[in-house]
Amino acid sequence: MKNCVVTGASSGIGEATVRLLREHGYKVYMGARREDRLRKLSGETGAKGHVLDVTDPASVRDFVRHLPEEIHVLVNNAGGALGLEPVCEMKEDDWLGMYQSNVLGTARMIREVFPRLSRSGDGSHVVNVGSIAAIETYLGGAGYTGAKHALRALTETLRLEWLGLPIRVTQIDPGLVETEFSVVRFGGDAVRAAKVYEGMTPLVAGDVADAIVWTLTRPPHVNIDQIVIRPRDQARADKVFRAVGPD
Ligand code: NAP
C-alpha cells in the first residue's frame, strides 16, 4: 500500500484529495492547523491526521517525525490568497503570509520529506497545487500571483535537480474552485466571497482531486508536468462568463 501525505487537508481541495486517495486504497497522512477538522475527517476516512502549520519550521519537522520511514506521495496543497489590494496598497503581513504558506511552506515540506521519498523507490511523486495565478496575473492579485509564480519556479527547479532520481514532480494549476478559498482571501466576508462564483459554474474540490489522483496513477516512467484545469465558464483569471439573472 502506498503512503501519501496531504497538506491543507482540513477543507476544500486537500480534504477532497484525502477522500479520493482513501477510495483508491492509499494510506493517507494529513496535516493542517485546524485539528478538530482533521479529527472528523480521520473518523470518516481512516486517514491519519496531525496538526501542521507549514509556515513554522518546527511544526513541519514535528509533523514529519510522525510519518512512516517511506513516503510515496507528497501533495503540497496548503496555501491560499490573502487580500486583493493593488500593489500601492499592499498589506505586508498578507504578502508575507502568502509567500510563507504557498512558497516557503512547500519548500520546507519537500526538504523534510525528501529522505522518506527517496527511500520509497520507483513511483515516488511530489504534487504541488499551484493555480492559474502561477501562469497569469490579474488586478489586485500581485501578492498571490507572485507567490504562485514562485511556486512554479520551485516545481520546475525540482524537476531539474531530481533528474535521474525516481521521483516525479507535477504541478496542478486550477482556476476558480468553490472552497473556503475566497472566504479566507476576504478575511471571513462570506457575502463578498459568494460574489466570486455568482452566475457561473465553478469547479468543485473533487474535480481537482480527480486530476491529482490521475497524475499519481500513470505508469511510474510517465511524468505529468502540469495540468491547468478551469471551469468552462472561465477563459482567463479575469475573464469569466456570468449568466444574467431574470431581472
Ligand atoms: P481552502 O478551502 O481555504 O483550503 C486551504 C487549506 O490549506 C486548508 O485546509 C487550510 O487548513 C490549509 N492551510 C492554509 N494555511 C496553512 C498553513 N499555514 N499550514 C497548514 N495548512 C494550511 O482552499 P482550497 O481552494 O482548497 O485551496 C487549496 C490550494 O488550492 C491552495 O494552495 C490554493 O492556493 C489553491 N488554489 C485554489 C483555487 C480556488 O479557486 N479555490 C484555485 C487555484 C488554486 P487550516 O486553515 O486548517 O490550516
XYZ file of C-alpha atoms and ligand atoms in Angstrom:
295
model
C 0.000 0.000 0.000
C 1.307 3.458 -0.902
C 1.845 6.103 1.797
C 0.580 9.552 0.858
C 0.975 12.895 2.621
C -1.552 15.686 2.013
C -1.088 19.188 3.443
C -4.005 21.587 3.905
C -6.373 18.667 4.386
C -8.902 20.383 6.650
C -11.038 21.764 3.809
C -11.501 22.188 0.059
C -9.098 20.544 -2.392
C -6.978 18.921 0.318
C -9.966 17.313 2.020
C -11.360 16.063 -1.317
C -7.932 14.642 -2.200
C -7.754 12.755 1.095
C -11.198 11.246 0.478
C -10.349 10.195 -3.089
C -6.967 8.766 -2.141
C -8.614 6.659 0.546
C -11.180 5.418 -2.013
C -8.221 4.355 -4.191
C -6.697 2.429 -1.279
C -3.793 4.758 -0.385
C -2.684 5.135 3.222
C -3.021 8.856 3.956
C -1.189 11.100 6.435
C -2.725 14.552 6.505
C -1.940 17.889 8.104
C -3.480 21.323 8.676
C -3.791 23.811 11.531
C -7.426 23.015 12.461
C -7.105 19.798 14.449
C -10.877 19.379 15.022
C -11.438 19.189 11.256
C -8.654 16.626 10.894
C -10.117 14.514 13.664
C -13.519 14.481 11.945
C -12.040 13.617 8.542
C -9.910 10.931 10.145
C -13.037 9.366 11.676
C -14.783 9.392 8.294
C -11.925 8.137 6.116
C -9.344 6.376 8.287
C -6.649 8.867 7.211
C -4.197 9.756 9.990
C -4.150 13.434 10.970
C -1.539 15.519 12.749
C -1.514 19.252 13.292
C 0.696 21.117 10.811
C 1.496 24.764 10.170
C 3.677 24.875 7.058
C 4.760 28.442 7.911
C 6.516 27.162 11.050
C 9.704 25.092 10.514
C 9.354 23.424 13.948
C 5.773 22.365 13.171
C 6.861 20.908 9.822
C 9.663 18.925 11.487
C 7.300 17.648 14.185
C 4.709 16.619 11.561
C 7.324 14.756 9.519
C 8.644 12.942 12.624
C 5.210 11.289 12.870
C 5.372 9.914 9.292
C 6.447 6.412 8.262
C 10.030 5.969 7.004
C 8.822 5.568 3.411
C 6.557 8.105 1.736
C 5.463 7.512 -1.860
C 3.432 10.659 -2.499
C 3.581 14.209 -1.134
C 0.702 16.512 -2.116
C 1.640 20.108 -1.224
C -1.755 21.751 -1.176
C -1.657 24.046 1.899
C -1.854 27.679 0.894
C -4.187 30.304 -0.436
C -4.662 34.026 -1.026
C -4.920 36.933 1.416
C -6.475 40.182 0.172
C -6.948 41.718 -3.270
C -5.340 45.122 -2.859
C -3.441 46.988 -5.581
C 0.334 46.954 -5.165
C 0.420 50.535 -3.837
C -1.940 49.495 -1.028
C -0.228 46.213 -0.243
C -0.508 44.836 3.281
C 2.902 43.433 4.141
C 1.552 40.822 6.557
C -0.715 39.435 3.833
C 2.122 39.202 1.324
C 4.440 37.604 3.885
C 1.663 35.146 4.789
C 1.122 34.148 1.151
C 4.825 33.624 0.482
C 5.196 31.734 3.765
C 2.397 29.247 3.097
C 2.467 28.832 -0.705
C 6.216 29.019 -1.340
C 8.353 28.532 1.770
C 5.857 26.093 3.293
C 6.007 23.916 0.199
C 9.815 24.059 0.065
C 10.033 23.173 3.774
C 7.758 20.169 3.350
C 9.825 18.949 0.390
C 13.129 19.388 2.247
C 11.904 17.482 5.302
C 10.044 14.684 3.463
C 12.719 14.166 0.769
C 14.675 11.410 2.631
C 11.433 9.449 3.038
C 10.522 9.915 -0.636
C 13.980 8.716 -1.680
C 13.579 5.542 0.369
C 10.300 4.591 -1.293
C 11.912 3.868 -4.673
C 10.278 3.870 -8.098
C 6.906 5.583 -8.114
C 7.566 8.416 -5.642
C 5.788 11.603 -6.538
C 5.523 15.231 -5.419
C 2.398 17.109 -6.488
C 2.300 20.855 -5.883
C -1.065 22.593 -6.025
C -0.413 25.876 -7.811
C -3.065 27.934 -9.574
C -3.701 29.693 -12.851
C -2.197 32.525 -10.757
C 1.106 30.728 -11.423
C 0.809 31.485 -15.146
C -1.345 34.649 -15.290
C -1.711 37.960 -13.473
C -4.818 39.944 -12.594
C -5.714 43.271 -10.968
C -5.090 43.242 -7.222
C -3.541 39.794 -7.400
C 0.187 40.625 -7.341
C 0.845 39.125 -3.915
C -0.863 35.832 -4.713
C 0.217 35.570 -8.363
C 3.777 36.418 -7.296
C 3.727 33.604 -4.743
C 2.247 31.057 -7.155
C 4.681 32.112 -9.933
C 7.459 31.449 -7.407
C 5.921 28.055 -6.639
C 6.019 27.223 -10.344
C 9.724 28.126 -10.428
C 10.243 25.813 -7.451
C 8.393 22.956 -9.167
C 10.402 23.324 -12.372
C 13.704 23.600 -10.497
C 12.951 20.403 -8.592
C 12.475 18.576 -11.887
C 15.990 19.708 -12.885
C 17.592 18.931 -9.530
C 15.998 15.473 -9.279
C 16.682 14.421 -12.856
C 17.847 10.802 -12.660
C 16.063 10.138 -9.346
C 12.889 8.032 -9.387
C 10.728 10.921 -8.106
C 8.075 12.514 -10.296
C 7.160 16.209 -9.974
C 3.781 17.596 -11.003
C 2.047 20.944 -10.649
C -1.746 21.216 -10.757
C -2.962 24.721 -11.671
C -6.703 25.199 -11.089
C -8.872 28.184 -11.967
C -11.959 29.049 -9.873
C -12.829 26.281 -7.403
C -15.582 26.890 -4.857
C -13.998 26.119 -1.473
C -13.201 28.254 1.571
C -10.520 29.958 -0.558
C -12.424 33.233 -1.177
C -13.796 33.428 2.385
C -10.190 33.219 3.622
C -8.995 35.717 0.983
C -11.614 38.267 2.080
C -10.978 37.838 5.818
C -14.181 35.894 6.536
C -16.538 38.059 4.417
C -18.822 35.292 3.078
C -21.020 37.689 1.086
C -18.051 39.091 -0.849
C -16.702 35.558 -1.301
C -20.001 34.293 -2.755
C -19.896 37.012 -5.433
C -16.746 35.416 -6.903
C -18.856 32.443 -8.070
C -22.086 34.352 -8.837
C -23.803 33.432 -12.136
C -21.109 30.936 -13.169
C -20.379 27.276 -12.545
C -17.039 26.912 -10.722
C -15.020 23.744 -10.312
C -15.630 21.750 -7.144
C -12.800 20.456 -4.978
C -13.402 16.904 -6.222
C -12.587 17.975 -9.809
C -9.083 18.964 -8.726
C -8.666 15.882 -6.531
C -9.572 13.802 -9.571
C -6.787 15.462 -11.601
C -4.277 14.921 -8.776
C -5.090 11.227 -8.425
C -4.986 10.785 -12.221
C -1.349 12.003 -12.273
C -0.448 9.563 -9.471
C -1.954 6.592 -11.252
C 0.043 6.925 -14.520
C 2.835 4.366 -15.016
C 5.957 5.311 -12.984
C 8.016 6.297 -16.065
C 5.384 8.931 -17.029
C 5.672 12.425 -15.512
C 2.706 14.745 -15.922
C 4.489 18.109 -15.664
C 1.470 20.376 -15.303
C -2.305 20.332 -15.503
C -4.213 23.581 -15.998
C -7.830 22.932 -15.059
C -10.538 25.597 -15.228
C -14.317 25.787 -15.217
C -15.767 26.002 -18.728
C -17.074 29.448 -17.698
C -13.548 30.825 -17.187
C -11.223 31.707 -20.093
C -8.636 33.603 -18.039
C -8.310 34.524 -14.369
C -10.213 37.750 -15.040
C -12.435 36.590 -17.949
C -15.458 34.803 -16.513
C -18.806 34.167 -18.193
C -21.686 35.011 -15.855
C -25.322 34.295 -16.724
C -27.519 37.361 -16.270
C -30.416 36.887 -13.806
C -34.142 37.215 -14.728
C -34.252 40.953 -13.928
P -9.355 26.208 1.347
O -10.671 25.508 1.374
O -9.240 27.526 2.037
O -8.242 25.206 1.899
C -6.943 25.626 2.215
C -6.293 24.557 3.083
O -4.939 24.952 3.342
C -6.989 24.400 4.420
O -7.057 23.028 4.739
C -6.072 25.127 5.395
O -6.159 24.487 6.653
C -4.721 24.847 4.740
N -3.704 25.794 5.150
C -3.677 27.122 4.941
N -2.585 27.650 5.516
C -1.928 26.616 6.114
C -0.754 26.517 6.891
N -0.036 27.594 7.208
N -0.358 25.297 7.315
C -1.088 24.200 7.020
N -2.216 24.220 6.314
C -2.623 25.433 5.870
O -8.915 26.491 -0.150
P -8.606 25.496 -1.385
O -9.223 26.122 -2.573
O -8.912 24.097 -1.057
O -7.031 25.715 -1.506
C -6.104 24.646 -1.611
C -4.971 25.052 -2.539
O -5.510 25.288 -3.837
C -4.247 26.350 -2.151
O -2.867 26.176 -2.359
C -4.815 27.374 -3.121
O -3.923 28.431 -3.353
C -5.020 26.505 -4.348
N -5.975 27.011 -5.346
C -7.280 27.271 -5.023
C -8.137 27.758 -6.004
C -9.586 28.087 -5.721
O -10.216 28.802 -6.530
N -10.179 27.596 -4.649
C -7.668 27.971 -7.292
C -6.344 27.697 -7.591
C -5.515 27.202 -6.608
P -6.030 25.195 8.079
O -6.614 26.569 7.967
O -6.812 24.278 8.983
O -4.578 25.199 8.384
